[in-house]
Amino acid sequence: MKERMKTSHKVIIGLTALLVAALVGIVIWLSIWVHNESLRADNTRRQMENVYTSALYDSLDSVGEMENNLAKLLVSSSDSESVSIAADVQKCASSAAEVVGRLPVDMYEHTGLQKFLNQVGDFAASYIRAVGSGAADDYDSKIEDIYAATVGVREQLSEAAARIGTDGYSVITDVEAGNLNVSGKEMNVEYPSIIYDGPFSDADNRCWKGLENLPEIGENDALAIVREKLGIDGRVYGVSEGDEAMYEIVGTASDGCESYVSVTKKGGLIASAFLCSEGQGVEGEEVDSEKARQIAVELGYDESLVPVWYIASDGVAVVNLAPEKDGVVYYTDLIKIKLGGGKLLGIEACGYCANHSERTYPPARMTPASAASCVSKKLTVTSTRLAVIPMNSSEVLCYEVAGTYKGLDYFVYVDAVNGKQVDIMRVIDSEQGKLVI
C-alpha cells in the first residue's frame, strides 16, 4: 500500500514538474513572440519615419529651388532667359507636388499645399505661352504674389524640418497629434484655369456618400484585400480618421518593393496605394490607357470606367478613369492609375470611393447643339457630351463643350438644365497632357 502511494506521489510530482515546465516554456515563447512583434512594429515605424522624413526634406529642397527661380524671374529682362527660368519653376513645382504625395494623407488633406504647387506650375506654363505671344507684361505683378506665397510655404516647411532630430522628434508622432500642418497659400492671381492633372482631378471630397451603405470590415479583411488584389503581404500600422476611416497598411510586394495602401473601413475599397518608386518606364513608352482600365476593373472598381485623360512623362503615365453611364461621364468619381515600365506604380481613387453611388438629376433641357451655342463664338467646337462635375460641395449635370481658339484647347461646362456656363478650363498645350477620346 505504501509503495503504491509512493508511486502515486511520484507520478503527481512528475506531472506537476512537466506542467510547470510547459507553463514556463509557454511564458518564454510568449515573451519571445511579443518581443519579436515589438521589434517588427518598431522596424515598420522606423521605415515609415524614414519615408516621411525623406519626403519632407525633398519637398523643402524642391520648394526652395522653386523660390530661387521665382526670385530670378522677378528681375529677368530677357524673354529667352525668362522662358528658361519659368520652365525650371514648372519643373520644381511638379517635383514638389510629386513628393508631397508621399507624405501622410491627413497631413495635407485640407491644407491645399499640393493644389498650390500645381497652381504655380500652371502659372509658369501660362507665363511661357504669354511670353511667346508678346503678352507677358501683365504677369509681372503676379510673379511678385507667387514669389511671396512660395517664401511663406518654404518657411513653414523649414520649421517642420528643423524639428527633425530634436528631443526625439518624430514626423509620425507629429502627424498623429495633428501638429504638422504645412499649408498652401491661397493666391489671388487671375489667369485661365488650366487642367494640370485631368479635369476636376483636385475635387474636394467632404461627404463620402459612396460608402454610406457599405458594411465595415476588420483589419484582417483589409490585409486579405491588399494581398489578393495587389499581391502585397502587409500589416496595419494605423487607422486614419479623416473624412472617412481607413486602414493604413505597409507591406512588401512580390517584387520586393515596399508599398503603402489605404483601404476604406467601410466597404474595403482601395482608396490609394503607393506601390513602387522603382522600375520606372523607358523614354518613348506608349501609354496603354486600356490596360489602366482593365487594372481598375480587376481591382473591383466599376466596369463602366473609361479613360478621360492622361499625363505621361519619361515613360511613366497617370491615366484618369471615370464611370460613363447612359452617355454621361462622372468626373466626380475619378480613379487615377499610375503605370511605368509595364508595372502598376500607384492608385488614387478617393473621388470614386467618396462619390460613386446611384443618383438622379433633373432631365437635361439643353441639347448638344443648344449647349454649344452658349459658349463663346470665338471657340471652334470639336465635341459635346454630358458630364457630371463637382461644384463646391455639390455636383451638377453639364454639357462638356470642347473647343479651340488660336491653337489653345478649352473645355467649357454648360449647365444642362439652364444653359449657364458654370466652369471653363484650358488644356496645357504640351506633349505630356492629352485628352483621351
XYZ file of N, CA, C and O in Angstrom, residues 195 198-200 306-308 321-334 359-368 371 383-391 394-402 411-418 420 422-423 425 435:
252
model
N -5.945 72.758 -66.857
C -6.001 71.366 -66.444
C -4.576 70.865 -66.268
O -3.814 70.830 -67.214
N -5.776 66.442 -65.298
C -7.059 65.955 -65.768
C -8.191 66.805 -65.229
O -8.056 67.464 -64.197
N -9.330 66.857 -65.912
C -10.458 67.656 -65.448
C -10.916 67.267 -64.049
O -11.148 66.101 -63.763
N -11.024 68.261 -63.166
C -11.577 68.098 -61.821
C -10.829 67.063 -60.992
O -11.397 66.396 -60.131
N -14.100 54.581 -68.112
C -13.479 54.879 -69.407
C -12.338 55.863 -69.168
O -12.382 56.672 -68.245
N -11.275 55.797 -69.986
C -10.183 56.778 -69.855
C -10.669 58.154 -70.296
O -11.318 58.291 -71.334
N -10.382 59.181 -69.502
C -10.792 60.542 -69.847
C -9.604 61.490 -69.987
O -9.741 62.598 -70.508
N -9.496 57.765 -65.014
C -10.658 56.998 -65.447
C -11.900 57.513 -64.728
O -11.827 57.895 -63.562
N -13.021 57.489 -65.434
C -14.288 57.907 -64.824
C -15.404 57.014 -65.334
O -15.368 56.562 -66.486
N -16.401 56.737 -64.497
C -17.544 55.941 -64.972
C -18.309 56.700 -66.060
O -18.444 57.925 -66.003
N -18.787 55.979 -67.043
C -19.643 56.550 -68.080
C -20.893 55.689 -68.186
O -20.820 54.505 -68.539
N -22.049 56.267 -67.852
C -23.306 55.527 -67.876
C -24.359 56.342 -68.602
O -24.539 57.534 -68.330
N -25.047 55.684 -69.516
C -26.107 56.331 -70.297
C -25.619 57.609 -70.961
O -26.335 58.624 -71.014
N -24.379 57.577 -71.435
C -23.828 58.724 -72.148
C -23.353 59.853 -71.266
O -23.018 60.935 -71.756
N -23.300 59.638 -69.936
C -22.872 60.675 -69.001
C -21.546 60.263 -68.357
O -21.429 59.161 -67.805
N -20.545 61.148 -68.411
C -19.251 60.909 -67.775
C -19.272 61.532 -66.381
O -19.613 62.715 -66.231
N -18.899 60.753 -65.365
C -18.930 61.229 -63.980
C -17.511 61.620 -63.535
O -16.758 60.810 -63.008
N -17.176 62.902 -63.749
C -15.861 63.384 -63.318
C -15.738 63.399 -61.798
O -14.630 63.511 -61.264
N -16.848 63.314 -61.110
C -16.827 63.287 -59.641
C -16.254 61.987 -59.096
O -15.833 61.921 -57.946
N -16.253 60.928 -59.927
C -15.887 59.583 -59.457
C -14.543 59.123 -60.044
O -14.383 57.977 -60.459
N -13.576 60.011 -60.081
C -12.312 59.724 -60.758
C -11.462 58.665 -60.050
O -11.440 58.575 -58.823
N -27.444 58.067 -58.452
C -28.040 59.381 -58.241
C -28.882 59.780 -59.449
O -28.713 59.228 -60.537
N -29.787 60.703 -59.213
C -30.661 61.180 -60.280
C -30.538 62.694 -60.378
O -30.234 63.377 -59.388
N -30.766 63.225 -61.578
C -30.688 64.665 -61.818
C -31.917 65.105 -62.596
O -32.563 64.292 -63.278
N -32.232 66.384 -62.527
C -33.325 66.880 -63.369
C -32.992 66.617 -64.842
O -31.822 66.682 -65.230
N -33.976 66.279 -65.653
C -33.695 65.983 -67.069
C -33.069 67.178 -67.778
O -33.406 68.336 -67.504
N -32.142 66.894 -68.686
C -31.470 67.950 -69.430
C -32.455 68.624 -70.384
O -33.113 67.959 -71.184
N -32.553 69.945 -70.285
C -33.406 70.697 -71.204
C -32.617 71.138 -72.436
O -33.198 71.373 -73.486
N -31.303 71.248 -72.257
C -30.462 71.650 -73.372
C -30.167 70.438 -74.259
O -30.197 69.291 -73.803
N -29.903 70.704 -75.511
C -29.418 69.686 -76.430
C -27.933 69.954 -76.672
O -27.426 71.031 -76.329
N -27.202 68.992 -77.245
C -25.804 69.260 -77.556
C -25.620 70.527 -78.391
O -24.706 71.324 -78.140
N -26.391 73.661 -76.244
C -25.304 73.887 -75.280
C -24.096 74.495 -75.979
O -23.462 75.416 -75.460
N -16.325 68.889 -79.860
C -17.149 67.791 -79.345
C -18.012 68.294 -78.200
O -17.702 69.312 -77.560
N -19.098 67.578 -77.949
C -20.014 67.915 -76.854
C -20.522 66.620 -76.237
O -20.911 65.699 -76.967
N -20.501 66.537 -74.909
C -21.040 65.357 -74.242
C -21.514 65.728 -72.841
O -21.069 66.731 -72.262
N -22.422 64.923 -72.298
C -22.925 65.158 -70.950
C -21.894 64.703 -69.917
O -21.193 63.698 -70.103
N -21.801 65.450 -68.819
C -20.859 65.107 -67.751
C -21.381 65.629 -66.426
O -22.042 66.672 -66.371
N -21.088 64.896 -65.369
C -21.373 65.359 -64.006
C -20.057 65.870 -63.431
O -19.051 65.156 -63.429
N -20.054 67.118 -62.957
C -18.826 67.714 -62.436
C -19.044 68.175 -61.000
O -20.168 68.491 -60.601
N -17.983 68.222 -60.182
C -18.122 68.740 -58.817
C -18.316 70.252 -58.852
O -17.720 70.944 -59.672
N -19.149 70.746 -57.971
C -19.409 72.175 -57.892
C -19.578 72.553 -56.427
O -20.588 72.253 -55.805
N -21.324 70.302 -53.921
C -22.344 69.529 -54.616
C -21.804 69.115 -55.985
O -20.594 69.083 -56.208
N -22.703 68.781 -56.903
C -22.326 68.410 -58.259
C -23.438 68.813 -59.200
O -24.582 69.017 -58.777
N -23.109 68.949 -60.477
C -24.095 69.444 -61.432
C -23.942 68.699 -62.758
O -22.834 68.347 -63.170
N -25.082 68.456 -63.400
C -25.104 67.823 -64.708
C -24.891 68.894 -65.769
O -25.632 69.885 -65.833
N -23.849 68.714 -66.594
C -23.473 69.720 -67.585
C -23.259 69.088 -68.947
O -23.151 67.871 -69.088
N -23.178 69.940 -69.943
C -22.593 69.558 -71.217
C -21.136 70.015 -71.202
O -20.847 71.169 -70.889
N -20.250 69.100 -71.510
C -18.841 69.434 -71.660
C -18.615 69.778 -73.132
O -18.698 68.919 -74.004
N -18.355 71.061 -73.393
C -18.154 71.527 -74.762
C -16.661 71.741 -74.969
O -16.062 72.629 -74.358
N -16.047 70.908 -75.801
C -14.626 71.045 -76.097
C -14.467 71.907 -77.330
O -15.214 71.774 -78.312
N -12.115 73.463 -72.377
C -13.346 72.764 -72.032
C -14.258 73.796 -71.371
O -13.875 74.444 -70.393
N -15.460 73.926 -71.877
C -16.457 74.820 -71.273
C -17.603 73.950 -70.787
O -18.104 73.088 -71.522
N -18.021 74.177 -69.530
C -19.086 73.367 -68.940
C -20.360 74.204 -68.807
O -20.366 75.250 -68.146
N -21.407 73.740 -69.475
C -22.680 74.462 -69.553
C -23.741 73.649 -68.824
O -23.925 72.448 -69.108
N -24.437 74.293 -67.871
C -25.499 73.624 -67.125
C -26.516 73.040 -68.097
O -27.058 73.744 -68.955
N -26.786 71.744 -67.969
C -27.666 71.050 -68.926
C -29.128 71.430 -68.767
O -29.945 71.137 -69.637
N -29.456 72.105 -67.642
C -30.845 72.497 -67.404
C -31.111 73.929 -67.854
O -32.068 74.209 -68.577
N -30.220 74.857 -67.424
C -30.497 76.276 -67.701
C -29.556 76.926 -68.716
O -29.724 78.090 -69.054
N -26.486 77.881 -68.415
C -25.492 78.814 -67.888
C -24.099 78.174 -67.902
O -23.954 76.986 -67.608
N -20.895 77.207 -66.225
C -20.564 77.019 -64.820
C -19.063 76.839 -64.582
O -18.588 76.982 -63.454
N -18.299 76.531 -65.634
C -16.852 76.383 -65.461
C -16.189 76.413 -66.822
O -16.814 76.114 -67.849
N -12.134 75.505 -68.485
C -10.770 75.053 -68.257
C -9.987 75.129 -69.560
O -10.551 74.966 -70.649
N -5.927 64.682 -74.107
C -7.272 64.184 -73.854
C -7.443 62.821 -74.495
O -7.063 62.615 -75.636
